[in-house]
Short mmCIF file of C-alpha atoms in Angstrom, two decimals:
data_model
loop_
_atom_site.label_atom_id
_atom_site.label_comp_id
_atom_site.label_asym_id
_atom_site.label_seq_id
_atom_site.Cartn_x
_atom_site.Cartn_y
_atom_site.Cartn_z
CA UNK A 1 -57.85 35.14 49.50
CA UNK A 2 -55.35 37.68 47.82
CA UNK A 3 -53.63 37.78 44.41
CA UNK A 4 -49.95 36.28 44.26
CA UNK A 5 -47.57 36.66 42.04
CA UNK A 6 -45.38 33.74 41.18
CA UNK A 7 -41.45 33.92 41.19
CA UNK A 8 -40.53 32.20 38.47
CA UNK A 9 -41.90 31.86 34.77
CA UNK A 10 -45.60 29.98 34.01
CA UNK A 11 -46.17 26.57 33.77
CA UNK A 12 -46.57 26.83 30.42
CA UNK A 13 -43.07 28.36 30.14
CA UNK A 14 -41.45 26.17 32.65
CA UNK A 15 -43.13 22.67 30.85
CA UNK A 16 -41.87 23.46 27.45
CA UNK A 17 -37.99 23.78 28.40
CA UNK A 18 -37.95 21.10 31.18
CA UNK A 19 -39.48 19.02 28.40
CA UNK A 20 -36.01 17.08 27.36
CA UNK A 21 -37.21 17.08 23.79
CA UNK A 22 -36.71 21.36 24.20
CA UNK A 23 -32.99 20.30 24.92
CA UNK A 24 -32.45 17.70 22.19
CA UNK A 25 -33.18 20.34 20.03
CA UNK A 26 -31.94 22.64 21.13
CA UNK A 27 -28.23 20.66 21.16
CA UNK A 28 -28.89 19.59 17.29
CA UNK A 29 -29.81 23.39 16.34
CA UNK A 30 -26.05 24.29 17.87
CA UNK A 31 -24.44 21.80 16.94
CA UNK A 32 -23.74 20.18 20.65
CA UNK A 33 -24.10 17.09 19.79
CA UNK A 34 -20.96 14.98 19.85
CA UNK A 35 -20.33 13.56 16.15
CA UNK A 36 -20.48 10.14 17.60
CA UNK A 37 -24.37 11.40 18.53
CA UNK A 38 -25.37 12.98 15.99
CA UNK A 39 -28.67 12.34 14.56
CA UNK A 40 -29.22 9.41 17.44
CA UNK A 41 -31.57 11.02 20.32
CA UNK A 42 -34.98 10.52 19.49
CA UNK A 43 -38.15 12.34 20.65
CA UNK A 44 -41.07 10.01 20.71
CA UNK A 45 -44.42 11.89 21.08
CA UNK A 46 -47.79 10.34 22.72
CA UNK A 47 -48.49 8.73 19.50
CA UNK A 48 -45.75 7.09 18.23
CA UNK A 49 -45.85 5.62 21.98
CA UNK A 50 -49.67 4.78 21.91
CA UNK A 51 -51.64 2.17 19.41
CA UNK A 52 -51.35 -1.38 18.29
CA UNK A 53 -47.87 -0.42 16.13
CA UNK A 54 -46.18 1.23 18.79
CA UNK A 55 -43.51 -1.28 19.70
CA UNK A 56 -42.70 -1.57 15.67
CA UNK A 57 -41.80 1.66 15.53
CA UNK A 58 -39.51 2.05 18.33
CA UNK A 59 -38.04 -1.31 16.56
CA UNK A 60 -37.51 0.96 13.88
CA UNK A 61 -35.99 3.41 15.08
CA UNK A 62 -33.55 0.72 17.20
CA UNK A 63 -32.67 -0.59 14.19
CA UNK A 64 -31.94 2.45 11.99
CA UNK A 65 -28.38 3.38 14.79
CA UNK A 66 -25.32 1.84 14.48
CA UNK A 67 -24.19 -1.87 16.14
CA UNK A 68 -22.97 -0.48 19.30
CA UNK A 69 -26.28 2.24 20.09
CA UNK A 70 -28.26 -0.94 19.46
CA UNK A 71 -26.53 -3.19 22.31
CA UNK A 72 -27.32 -0.52 25.27
CA UNK A 73 -29.70 2.23 25.00
CA UNK A 74 -32.65 3.91 27.81
CA UNK A 75 -36.21 5.17 27.22
CA UNK A 76 -36.55 7.71 29.52
CA UNK A 77 -40.12 10.43 30.00
CA UNK A 78 -39.67 13.72 28.90
CA UNK A 79 -40.83 15.76 31.79
CA UNK A 80 -38.68 13.56 34.85
CA UNK A 81 -35.98 14.34 37.10
CA UNK A 82 -32.79 12.10 38.06
CA UNK A 83 -33.18 9.44 36.19
CA UNK A 84 -36.75 8.56 37.66
CA UNK A 85 -39.18 6.43 35.54
CA UNK A 86 -36.25 5.54 32.87
CA UNK A 87 -36.69 2.29 31.67
CA UNK A 88 -33.12 0.03 29.92
CA UNK A 89 -33.08 -1.66 26.78
CA UNK A 90 -30.17 -4.17 25.19
CA UNK A 91 -29.55 -5.29 21.64
CA UNK A 92 -31.83 -4.01 19.78
CA UNK A 93 -34.58 -5.00 21.78
CA UNK A 94 -37.67 -3.69 22.91
CA UNK A 95 -38.46 -5.60 25.84
CA UNK A 96 -41.61 -6.28 27.39
CA UNK A 97 -40.51 -4.17 30.86
CA UNK A 98 -40.21 -1.60 27.79
CA UNK A 99 -43.68 -1.82 26.09
CA UNK A 100 -44.59 -1.56 29.59
CA UNK A 101 -43.62 1.66 30.17
CA UNK A 102 -44.88 3.10 26.59
CA UNK A 103 -48.51 3.96 27.77
CA UNK A 104 -47.17 5.35 31.79
CA UNK A 105 -44.60 7.58 29.13
CA UNK A 106 -47.77 8.50 26.86
CA UNK A 107 -49.91 10.19 29.80
CA UNK A 108 -46.33 12.65 30.75
CA UNK A 109 -45.91 14.00 27.71
CA UNK A 110 -43.30 10.93 25.86
CA UNK A 111 -40.12 10.03 25.90
CA UNK A 112 -36.58 10.74 24.78
CA UNK A 113 -34.71 7.16 23.10
CA UNK A 114 -31.22 7.04 22.60
CA UNK A 115 -27.88 5.16 23.70
CA UNK A 116 -26.27 4.51 26.96
CA UNK A 117 -23.31 5.69 27.02
CA UNK A 118 -20.03 5.13 29.12
CA UNK A 119 -19.94 7.50 31.44
CA UNK A 120 -16.72 9.08 32.77
CA UNK A 121 -17.98 12.01 34.56
CA UNK A 122 -21.50 13.76 35.32
CA UNK A 123 -21.46 17.85 35.75
CA UNK A 124 -23.86 20.76 35.49
CA UNK A 125 -23.49 24.33 35.21
CA UNK A 126 -26.20 27.03 37.58
CA UNK A 127 -27.62 29.32 36.06
CA UNK A 128 -29.69 32.39 37.32
CA UNK A 129 -31.30 33.85 34.01
CA UNK A 130 -34.15 37.37 34.38
CA UNK A 131 -37.12 38.75 33.17
CA UNK A 132 -35.31 40.64 30.46
CA UNK A 133 -33.41 37.78 29.79
CA UNK A 134 -29.84 38.18 31.12
CA UNK A 135 -27.72 35.23 32.24
CA UNK A 136 -25.87 34.74 34.91
CA UNK A 137 -23.49 31.00 35.54
CA UNK A 138 -23.90 30.97 39.25
CA UNK A 139 -21.64 27.92 38.60
CA UNK A 140 -20.21 24.70 37.72
CA UNK A 141 -20.21 21.37 39.23
CA UNK A 142 -19.25 17.91 39.02
CA UNK A 143 -21.57 15.98 39.87
CA UNK A 144 -20.95 12.70 42.47
CA UNK A 145 -22.78 9.39 42.07
CA UNK A 146 -23.78 6.04 43.85
CA UNK A 147 -22.93 3.27 42.12
CA UNK A 148 -26.37 2.74 41.12
CA UNK A 149 -25.89 6.17 38.54
CA UNK A 150 -28.04 7.78 41.32
CA UNK A 151 -27.03 11.57 42.33
CA UNK A 152 -25.02 11.80 45.57
CA UNK A 153 -23.71 15.39 45.49
CA UNK A 154 -21.46 17.76 44.25
CA UNK A 155 -17.80 17.91 44.54
CA UNK A 156 -15.34 20.70 42.51
CA UNK A 157 -13.48 23.99 43.82
CA UNK A 158 -14.19 27.17 44.87
CA UNK A 159 -12.14 30.50 45.65
CA UNK A 160 -11.95 32.76 48.71
CA UNK A 161 -15.42 34.25 47.26
CA UNK A 162 -16.48 31.58 46.80
CA UNK A 163 -16.96 31.12 42.82
CA UNK A 164 -17.04 27.01 41.99
CA UNK A 165 -15.79 25.49 39.07
CA UNK A 166 -16.66 21.55 38.23
CA UNK A 167 -12.80 21.20 38.32
CA UNK A 168 -13.78 18.67 35.05
CA UNK A 169 -11.18 19.13 31.73
CA UNK A 170 -14.22 20.19 29.69
CA UNK A 171 -14.92 23.56 32.14
CA UNK A 172 -14.73 26.34 29.47
CA UNK A 173 -16.82 24.03 26.70
CA UNK A 174 -19.57 23.61 30.16
CA UNK A 175 -19.50 26.75 30.62
CA UNK A 176 -19.88 28.20 26.70
CA UNK A 177 -23.17 25.64 26.66
CA UNK A 178 -24.08 27.14 29.99
CA UNK A 179 -24.89 30.49 28.80
CA UNK A 180 -25.50 29.65 25.09
CA UNK A 181 -28.73 27.14 26.68
CA UNK A 182 -29.60 29.52 29.30
CA UNK A 183 -29.88 32.68 26.03
CA UNK A 184 -32.02 30.02 24.18
CA UNK A 185 -34.18 29.46 27.43
CA UNK A 186 -34.82 33.09 28.22
CA UNK A 187 -35.65 33.87 24.58
CA UNK A 188 -38.93 31.18 25.13
CA UNK A 189 -39.32 33.17 27.97
CA UNK A 190 -38.61 31.92 31.36
CA UNK A 191 -36.69 33.09 33.64
CA UNK A 192 -35.79 32.39 37.77
CA UNK A 193 -32.78 29.25 38.73
CA UNK A 194 -32.03 26.12 36.34
CA UNK A 195 -29.67 23.95 35.67
CA UNK A 196 -27.92 22.17 32.60
CA UNK A 197 -27.11 18.97 32.97
CA UNK A 198 -23.89 17.55 30.85
CA UNK A 199 -21.33 14.58 31.06
CA UNK A 200 -18.38 12.71 29.63
CA UNK A 201 -17.67 9.87 28.02
CA UNK A 202 -15.86 6.72 26.52
CA UNK A 203 -16.30 7.53 22.67
CA UNK A 204 -17.85 3.88 21.87
CA UNK A 205 -15.91 3.93 18.16
CA UNK A 206 -12.02 5.43 19.76
CA UNK A 207 -12.26 5.01 22.94
CA UNK A 208 -11.62 9.00 23.42
CA UNK A 209 -13.69 10.99 26.12
CA UNK A 210 -15.81 13.09 25.04
CA UNK A 211 -18.20 15.64 26.35
CA UNK A 212 -21.37 16.57 25.60
CA UNK A 213 -22.35 19.89 26.42
CA UNK A 214 -26.37 19.33 27.58
CA UNK A 215 -28.05 16.78 28.20
CA UNK A 216 -30.78 17.91 29.83
CA UNK A 217 -32.45 21.10 30.86
CA UNK A 218 -33.53 21.66 34.69
CA UNK A 219 -36.31 24.27 35.04
CA UNK A 220 -36.12 24.75 38.86
CA UNK A 221 -34.00 25.05 41.77
CA UNK A 222 -32.00 21.79 41.74
CA UNK A 223 -29.99 20.83 43.99
CA UNK A 224 -26.92 22.14 42.36
CA UNK A 225 -28.60 25.56 42.98
CA UNK A 226 -28.80 24.28 46.67
CA UNK A 227 -24.82 23.30 46.90
CA UNK A 228 -23.25 26.22 46.03
CA UNK A 229 -25.55 28.35 48.47
CA UNK A 230 -24.03 26.37 51.62
CA UNK A 231 -20.35 27.07 49.78
CA UNK A 232 -21.35 30.75 49.65
CA UNK A 233 -22.81 30.43 53.22
CA UNK A 234 -19.17 28.63 54.17
CA UNK A 235 -17.07 30.39 52.63
CA UNK A 236 -15.92 32.66 55.35
CA UNK A 237 -15.12 29.92 57.55
CA UNK A 238 -13.22 27.68 55.60
CA UNK A 239 -11.15 30.91 53.81
CA UNK A 240 -10.38 31.29 57.86
CA UNK A 241 -10.12 27.20 58.31
CA UNK A 242 -7.47 27.05 55.01
CA UNK A 243 -6.18 29.93 55.33
CA UNK A 244 -7.08 31.13 51.16
CA UNK A 245 -4.97 33.83 50.44
CA UNK A 246 -7.67 36.48 47.76
CA UNK A 247 -8.33 34.27 44.59
CA UNK A 248 -7.14 30.71 46.12
CA UNK A 249 -9.20 27.51 45.05
CA UNK A 250 -9.64 24.09 47.46
CA UNK A 251 -11.63 21.34 46.50
CA UNK A 252 -14.45 20.84 47.85
CA UNK A 253 -17.40 17.70 48.51
CA UNK A 254 -21.10 18.30 49.34
CA UNK A 255 -23.56 16.10 49.97
CA UNK A 256 -24.53 12.66 51.10
CA UNK A 257 -22.17 11.18 53.67
CA UNK A 258 -20.76 7.02 54.05
CA UNK A 259 -21.78 6.06 57.10
CA UNK A 260 -18.04 4.74 58.36
CA UNK A 261 -16.67 8.17 56.86
CA UNK A 262 -15.68 10.09 60.09
CA UNK A 263 -16.79 13.75 60.66
CA UNK A 264 -13.24 14.46 62.10
CA UNK A 265 -11.13 17.59 60.27
CA UNK A 266 -7.99 16.87 59.40
CA UNK A 267 -4.83 19.09 59.01
CA UNK A 268 -5.48 20.51 55.46
CA UNK A 269 -9.02 18.81 55.64
CA UNK A 270 -12.40 20.21 57.19
CA UNK A 271 -15.60 18.75 57.84
CA UNK A 272 -18.44 20.62 57.94
CA UNK A 273 -22.27 18.59 59.07
CA UNK A 274 -25.05 20.26 57.00
CA UNK A 275 -27.67 20.23 59.59
CA UNK A 276 -31.47 20.08 58.96
CA UNK A 277 -34.03 20.51 61.51
CA UNK A 278 -34.84 17.51 62.80
CA UNK A 279 -31.50 15.79 62.02
CA UNK A 280 -28.61 13.92 64.53
CA UNK A 281 -25.59 14.97 63.24
CA UNK A 282 -24.74 10.80 61.44
CA UNK A 283 -27.51 11.63 58.71
CA UNK A 284 -26.82 15.08 57.90
CA UNK A 285 -25.39 16.17 54.52
CA UNK A 286 -21.24 17.71 54.51
CA UNK A 287 -19.10 19.94 53.23
CA UNK A 288 -15.59 18.37 52.52
CA UNK A 289 -13.34 21.18 51.85
CA UNK A 290 -9.13 20.27 50.94
CA UNK A 291 -6.33 22.08 50.34
CA UNK A 292 -5.64 19.24 47.85
CA UNK A 293 -7.85 17.01 45.49
CA UNK A 294 -6.20 13.79 46.68
CA UNK A 295 -8.17 14.54 50.34
CA UNK A 296 -11.18 14.41 48.78
CA UNK A 297 -11.16 12.22 46.85
CA UNK A 298 -9.82 10.33 49.90
CA UNK A 299 -12.65 10.86 51.74
CA UNK A 300 -14.70 9.77 49.56
CA UNK A 301 -13.21 6.63 49.32
CA UNK A 302 -12.24 6.86 46.00
CA UNK A 303 -9.22 4.39 44.23
CA UNK A 304 -5.92 6.91 44.23
CA UNK A 305 -3.98 7.12 41.69
CA UNK A 306 -0.57 5.68 42.06
CA UNK A 307 2.21 7.91 42.10
#
């Protein structure tokens, strides 16, 4: 067999920057943690999660938090994706389920313990890092989730050239953070596509909307990368269908659809099934584009704001 050169970074580099502990350290170093969260996300190594005193050590961390943080919290794997493998906790207690996860998480490199927050909007920035460390921001997206919090698709705005924006109020902060985090990843010798996850939440101390610009760094092709690729592939069709002038933006959703949603296009709205070999139209993901944001809201079945 011949020798092959990896497209992306070396495995050891990928493991290092994909580790949620790396994102926690960068957020702390760059003061990206919102004030209300500062010092609370805690990295737990395998040595902390193993042994007879593991429950007491984790309970000690939780006990040091303010009351609101002890009320609801989560322990998530340092190496994982899309919320898989996390365990919830309440009332400052290390439950049997959480205790039972310690050995599994230790075998996967450890975990990150942090308060659970009332999320208002999930977002991501898609980035490409060249071998020389040059950071290119490919676009930003708002993540659409199911009722259980699992990713369902993406939405946002894009223009006649295919450039994409998340459409959330913290767009500038998201883009700035993505550039900074990308530079850190490049300095750590990572290169290739990646995604930075972020979210807005209701601050537990005063109820204001607050932004957390760096939650996780995904050192891989992400669903957001694929979404941006589809937007680029179909931008000509959308531009012609909606009559977009140069630089003009429209609104979009791309991802799984509810079975009850019609695939028919209407005035000002275009619905494009994105067929994958072997899928029926009923099962296919879709790209929905519209001149107005409310049209995408309606297609997603979201409640309409009163006029």
